């Protein structure tokens, strides 16, 4: 599936998501208890992609990133991703949680990790603001997130789950210029990141 649907059509990267979603009451072909196998599933999920790119001989040309993992995941996943943060400043699940997630995962051996620039989850779906419930990305938040992610393994934007309610990279000339500046910083650090991976 991966070779014919991704590699054979020229894809050189993909998000390998949802390995955390194995239902605890699933009936597995192996007859293993799904609850006991739950943490092993993300390893197998990444292993399938790693084996496909290895068999195709494109290991140095293809990258995929995963959100979930376990103790052997760094062996198989080419990169990790922190998941869907709120488009907020909050420490529980906003930009501050990205710093904690990056440091914690690095200590656990998942050093090639990143988050979505600007976060993903916007709760501003109503036409009015509800304190502590409504989260939307401001220009200031997006600019700080750009700065943070310029020093991570991957520099990747995301428009979010409600794009029209969030400030975007191209929403204002100052934001676009700021993004371009930090994209150059990220590019300038390429040789440094490459050394860390050897």
mmCIF file of C-alpha atoms in Angstrom:
data_model
loop_
_atom_site.group_PDB
_atom_site.id
_atom_site.type_symbol
_atom_site.label_atom_id
_atom_site.label_comp_id
_atom_site.label_asym_id
_atom_site.label_seq_id
_atom_site.Cartn_x
_atom_site.Cartn_y
_atom_site.Cartn_z
ATOM 1 C CA UNK A 1 0.000 0.000 0.000
ATOM 2 C CA UNK A 2 2.705 2.499 0.995
ATOM 3 C CA UNK A 3 4.875 1.714 -2.005
ATOM 4 C CA UNK A 4 2.061 1.875 -4.562
ATOM 5 C CA UNK A 5 0.105 4.792 -3.068
ATOM 6 C CA UNK A 6 2.922 6.987 -1.744
ATOM 7 C CA UNK A 7 6.338 6.092 -3.103
ATOM 8 C CA UNK A 8 5.366 5.070 -6.639
ATOM 9 C CA UNK A 9 3.564 8.384 -7.183
ATOM 10 C CA UNK A 10 6.586 10.390 -6.032
ATOM 11 C CA UNK A 11 5.718 11.253 -2.425
ATOM 12 C CA UNK A 12 8.767 11.951 -0.325
ATOM 13 C CA UNK A 13 7.032 12.524 2.986
ATOM 14 C CA UNK A 14 3.805 12.050 4.915
ATOM 15 C CA UNK A 15 2.139 12.343 8.296
ATOM 16 C CA UNK A 16 1.706 8.856 9.739
ATOM 17 C CA UNK A 17 -1.033 9.657 12.218
ATOM 18 C CA UNK A 18 -3.524 7.897 14.498
ATOM 19 C CA UNK A 19 -1.488 4.954 15.783
ATOM 20 C CA UNK A 20 -2.715 5.991 19.230
ATOM 21 C CA UNK A 21 -6.273 5.163 18.163
ATOM 22 C CA UNK A 22 -6.151 1.370 18.519
ATOM 23 C CA UNK A 23 -9.382 0.619 20.420
ATOM 24 C CA UNK A 24 -8.690 -1.119 23.712
ATOM 25 C CA UNK A 25 -11.434 -3.640 22.954
ATOM 26 C CA UNK A 26 -10.324 -4.384 19.361
ATOM 27 C CA UNK A 27 -10.199 -7.999 18.196
ATOM 28 C CA UNK A 28 -6.687 -8.472 16.797
ATOM 29 C CA UNK A 29 -5.769 -11.064 14.179
ATOM 30 C CA UNK A 30 -2.952 -12.261 16.449
ATOM 31 C CA UNK A 31 -5.494 -12.895 19.236
ATOM 32 C CA UNK A 32 -3.467 -10.634 21.551
ATOM 33 C CA UNK A 33 -5.355 -8.520 24.039
ATOM 34 C CA UNK A 34 -5.695 -5.068 22.440
ATOM 35 C CA UNK A 35 -5.296 -3.247 25.759
ATOM 36 C CA UNK A 36 -1.979 -5.051 26.379
ATOM 37 C CA UNK A 37 -0.820 -4.460 22.779
ATOM 38 C CA UNK A 38 -1.904 -0.801 22.697
ATOM 39 C CA UNK A 39 1.554 0.698 23.333
ATOM 40 C CA UNK A 40 3.268 -1.658 20.889
ATOM 41 C CA UNK A 41 0.897 -0.671 18.060
ATOM 42 C CA UNK A 42 2.606 2.700 17.289
ATOM 43 C CA UNK A 43 5.912 0.872 16.873
ATOM 44 C CA UNK A 44 4.402 -1.518 14.322
ATOM 45 C CA UNK A 45 2.625 1.399 12.622
ATOM 46 C CA UNK A 46 5.956 3.178 12.014
ATOM 47 C CA UNK A 47 7.803 -0.047 11.230
ATOM 48 C CA UNK A 48 5.552 -0.691 8.205
ATOM 49 C CA UNK A 49 6.491 2.673 6.656
ATOM 50 C CA UNK A 50 10.173 2.249 7.515
ATOM 51 C CA UNK A 51 10.234 -1.194 5.868
ATOM 52 C CA UNK A 52 8.502 0.138 2.739
ATOM 53 C CA UNK A 53 11.006 2.969 2.227
ATOM 54 C CA UNK A 54 13.880 0.587 2.953
ATOM 55 C CA UNK A 55 12.618 -1.970 0.403
ATOM 56 C CA UNK A 56 12.247 0.829 -2.141
ATOM 57 C CA UNK A 57 15.830 1.965 -1.438
ATOM 58 C CA UNK A 58 14.839 5.554 -0.640
ATOM 59 C CA UNK A 59 15.760 5.783 3.047
ATOM 60 C CA UNK A 60 17.772 8.989 2.562
ATOM 61 C CA UNK A 61 15.033 10.604 0.461
ATOM 62 C CA UNK A 62 11.806 10.003 2.421
ATOM 63 C CA UNK A 63 10.563 11.337 5.735
ATOM 64 C CA UNK A 64 7.400 10.490 7.661
ATOM 65 C CA UNK A 65 6.407 11.772 11.061
ATOM 66 C CA UNK A 66 4.322 10.168 13.775
ATOM 67 C CA UNK A 67 2.420 11.547 16.761
ATOM 68 C CA UNK A 68 2.357 8.453 18.938
ATOM 69 C CA UNK A 69 5.154 6.184 19.995
ATOM 70 C CA UNK A 70 6.631 3.885 22.592
ATOM 71 C CA UNK A 71 10.088 2.746 23.719
ATOM 72 C CA UNK A 72 11.352 1.487 20.319
ATOM 73 C CA UNK A 73 9.672 4.109 18.143
ATOM 74 C CA UNK A 74 12.853 6.141 17.417
ATOM 75 C CA UNK A 75 14.259 3.043 15.704
ATOM 76 C CA UNK A 76 11.482 3.118 13.086
ATOM 77 C CA UNK A 77 9.987 6.593 12.858
ATOM 78 C CA UNK A 78 12.014 9.124 10.865
ATOM 79 C CA UNK A 79 10.614 12.040 12.861
ATOM 80 C CA UNK A 80 7.986 12.837 15.483
ATOM 81 C CA UNK A 81 5.294 15.454 15.817
ATOM 82 C CA UNK A 82 3.769 16.713 19.069
ATOM 83 C CA UNK A 83 0.143 16.542 17.951
ATOM 84 C CA UNK A 84 -2.646 19.118 17.870
ATOM 85 C CA UNK A 85 -1.982 22.016 20.249
ATOM 86 C CA UNK A 86 -4.541 24.717 20.935
ATOM 87 C CA UNK A 87 -3.963 27.973 19.080
ATOM 88 C CA UNK A 88 -3.185 29.606 22.405
ATOM 89 C CA UNK A 89 -0.487 30.701 24.845
ATOM 90 C CA UNK A 90 -1.608 28.109 27.422
ATOM 91 C CA UNK A 91 0.899 25.864 29.155
ATOM 92 C CA UNK A 92 -1.511 22.920 29.226
ATOM 93 C CA UNK A 93 -1.903 22.599 25.442
ATOM 94 C CA UNK A 94 -0.701 25.750 23.677
ATOM 95 C CA UNK A 95 2.690 27.106 22.625
ATOM 96 C CA UNK A 96 4.144 26.606 26.113
ATOM 97 C CA UNK A 97 3.327 22.892 25.950
ATOM 98 C CA UNK A 98 5.437 22.653 22.776
ATOM 99 C CA UNK A 99 8.567 23.652 24.694
ATOM 100 C CA UNK A 100 7.829 21.074 27.410
ATOM 101 C CA UNK A 101 6.989 18.410 24.798
ATOM 102 C CA UNK A 102 10.163 19.000 22.809
ATOM 103 C CA UNK A 103 12.390 18.856 25.890
ATOM 104 C CA UNK A 104 10.630 15.822 27.369
ATOM 105 C CA UNK A 105 10.645 13.851 24.132
ATOM 106 C CA UNK A 106 14.319 14.686 23.602
ATOM 107 C CA UNK A 107 15.178 13.216 26.995
ATOM 108 C CA UNK A 108 13.216 10.088 26.012
ATOM 109 C CA UNK A 109 15.169 9.527 22.789
ATOM 110 C CA UNK A 110 12.640 11.127 20.429
ATOM 111 C CA UNK A 111 14.891 14.058 19.580
ATOM 112 C CA UNK A 112 13.738 14.639 15.993
ATOM 113 C CA UNK A 113 10.429 16.214 16.925
ATOM 114 C CA UNK A 114 8.377 19.256 16.027
ATOM 115 C CA UNK A 115 5.011 20.963 16.406
ATOM 116 C CA UNK A 116 2.672 22.698 13.988
ATOM 117 C CA UNK A 117 3.697 26.341 13.595
ATOM 118 C CA UNK A 118 0.796 28.264 15.117
ATOM 119 C CA UNK A 119 -0.924 25.276 16.687
ATOM 120 C CA UNK A 120 -3.911 23.499 15.207
ATOM 121 C CA UNK A 121 -7.026 23.438 17.379
ATOM 122 C CA UNK A 122 -9.162 26.557 17.289
ATOM 123 C CA UNK A 123 -12.268 26.655 19.447
ATOM 124 C CA UNK A 124 -13.497 30.008 18.103
ATOM 125 C CA UNK A 125 -16.446 28.632 16.174
ATOM 126 C CA UNK A 126 -19.122 30.946 17.619
ATOM 127 C CA UNK A 127 -19.406 34.585 16.495
ATOM 128 C CA UNK A 128 -18.617 35.798 20.041
ATOM 129 C CA UNK A 129 -15.774 35.258 22.530
ATOM 130 C CA UNK A 130 -16.185 33.018 25.598
ATOM 131 C CA UNK A 131 -13.355 33.530 28.137
ATOM 132 C CA UNK A 132 -11.183 30.429 28.813
ATOM 133 C CA UNK A 133 -13.048 28.466 26.124
ATOM 134 C CA UNK A 134 -12.505 30.407 22.899
ATOM 135 C CA UNK A 135 -9.039 30.030 21.375
ATOM 136 C CA UNK A 136 -7.912 31.534 18.087
ATOM 137 C CA UNK A 137 -4.467 32.314 16.754
ATOM 138 C CA UNK A 138 -3.424 35.959 16.865
ATOM 139 C CA UNK A 139 -0.663 37.544 14.796
ATOM 140 C CA UNK A 140 1.534 37.832 17.893
ATOM 141 C CA UNK A 141 1.090 34.154 18.798
ATOM 142 C CA UNK A 142 1.856 33.021 15.263
ATOM 143 C CA UNK A 143 5.009 35.142 15.139
ATOM 144 C CA UNK A 144 6.308 33.712 18.431
ATOM 145 C CA UNK A 145 5.520 30.181 17.235
ATOM 146 C CA UNK A 146 7.450 30.843 14.011
ATOM 147 C CA UNK A 147 10.473 31.894 16.075
ATOM 148 C CA UNK A 148 10.271 28.789 18.266
ATOM 149 C CA UNK A 149 9.928 26.323 15.401
ATOM 150 C CA UNK A 150 12.851 27.771 13.462
ATOM 151 C CA UNK A 151 15.038 25.931 15.978
ATOM 152 C CA UNK A 152 13.328 22.534 15.774
ATOM 153 C CA UNK A 153 13.850 19.553 13.465
ATOM 154 C CA UNK A 154 11.015 20.491 11.070
ATOM 155 C CA UNK A 155 9.701 23.948 10.108
ATOM 156 C CA UNK A 156 6.108 23.170 9.138
ATOM 157 C CA UNK A 157 3.045 25.391 9.165
ATOM 158 C CA UNK A 158 -0.582 24.435 9.654
ATOM 159 C CA UNK A 159 -3.588 26.595 8.873
ATOM 160 C CA UNK A 160 -5.514 24.980 11.738
ATOM 161 C CA UNK A 161 -8.887 23.291 11.937
ATOM 162 C CA UNK A 162 -10.772 26.586 11.388
ATOM 163 C CA UNK A 163 -8.501 28.562 9.014
ATOM 164 C CA UNK A 164 -10.774 31.581 8.630
ATOM 165 C CA UNK A 165 -10.724 32.247 12.383
ATOM 166 C CA UNK A 166 -6.915 32.197 12.674
ATOM 167 C CA UNK A 167 -4.209 34.634 11.694
ATOM 168 C CA UNK A 168 -2.278 32.956 8.856
ATOM 169 C CA UNK A 169 1.248 33.310 7.472
ATOM 170 C CA UNK A 170 -0.090 35.388 4.576
ATOM 171 C CA UNK A 171 -2.688 37.392 6.543
ATOM 172 C CA UNK A 172 -0.423 40.445 6.863
ATOM 173 C CA UNK A 173 2.794 41.543 5.107
ATOM 174 C CA UNK A 174 4.606 41.802 8.464
ATOM 175 C CA UNK A 175 3.751 38.180 9.298
ATOM 176 C CA UNK A 176 4.899 36.972 5.893
ATOM 177 C CA UNK A 177 8.182 38.895 6.226
ATOM 178 C CA UNK A 178 8.685 37.475 9.726
ATOM 179 C CA UNK A 179 8.047 33.959 8.445
ATOM 180 C CA UNK A 180 10.496 34.467 5.560
ATOM 181 C CA UNK A 181 13.164 35.720 7.964
ATOM 182 C CA UNK A 182 12.868 32.687 10.248
ATOM 183 C CA UNK A 183 12.633 30.302 7.304
ATOM 184 C CA UNK A 184 16.074 31.618 6.370
ATOM 185 C CA UNK A 185 17.256 31.030 9.958
ATOM 186 C CA UNK A 186 15.942 27.451 9.765
ATOM 187 C CA UNK A 187 17.666 26.927 6.400
ATOM 188 C CA UNK A 188 20.926 28.367 7.730
ATOM 189 C CA UNK A 189 20.939 25.740 10.497
ATOM 190 C CA UNK A 190 20.637 22.806 8.066
ATOM 191 C CA UNK A 191 24.273 21.701 8.385
ATOM 192 C CA UNK A 192 24.010 21.867 12.191
ATOM 193 C CA UNK A 193 20.858 19.691 12.226
ATOM 194 C CA UNK A 194 22.476 17.248 9.813
ATOM 195 C CA UNK A 195 25.491 16.855 12.127
ATOM 196 C CA UNK A 196 23.185 16.065 15.032
ATOM 197 C CA UNK A 197 21.572 13.242 13.080
ATOM 198 C CA UNK A 198 24.812 11.430 12.231
#
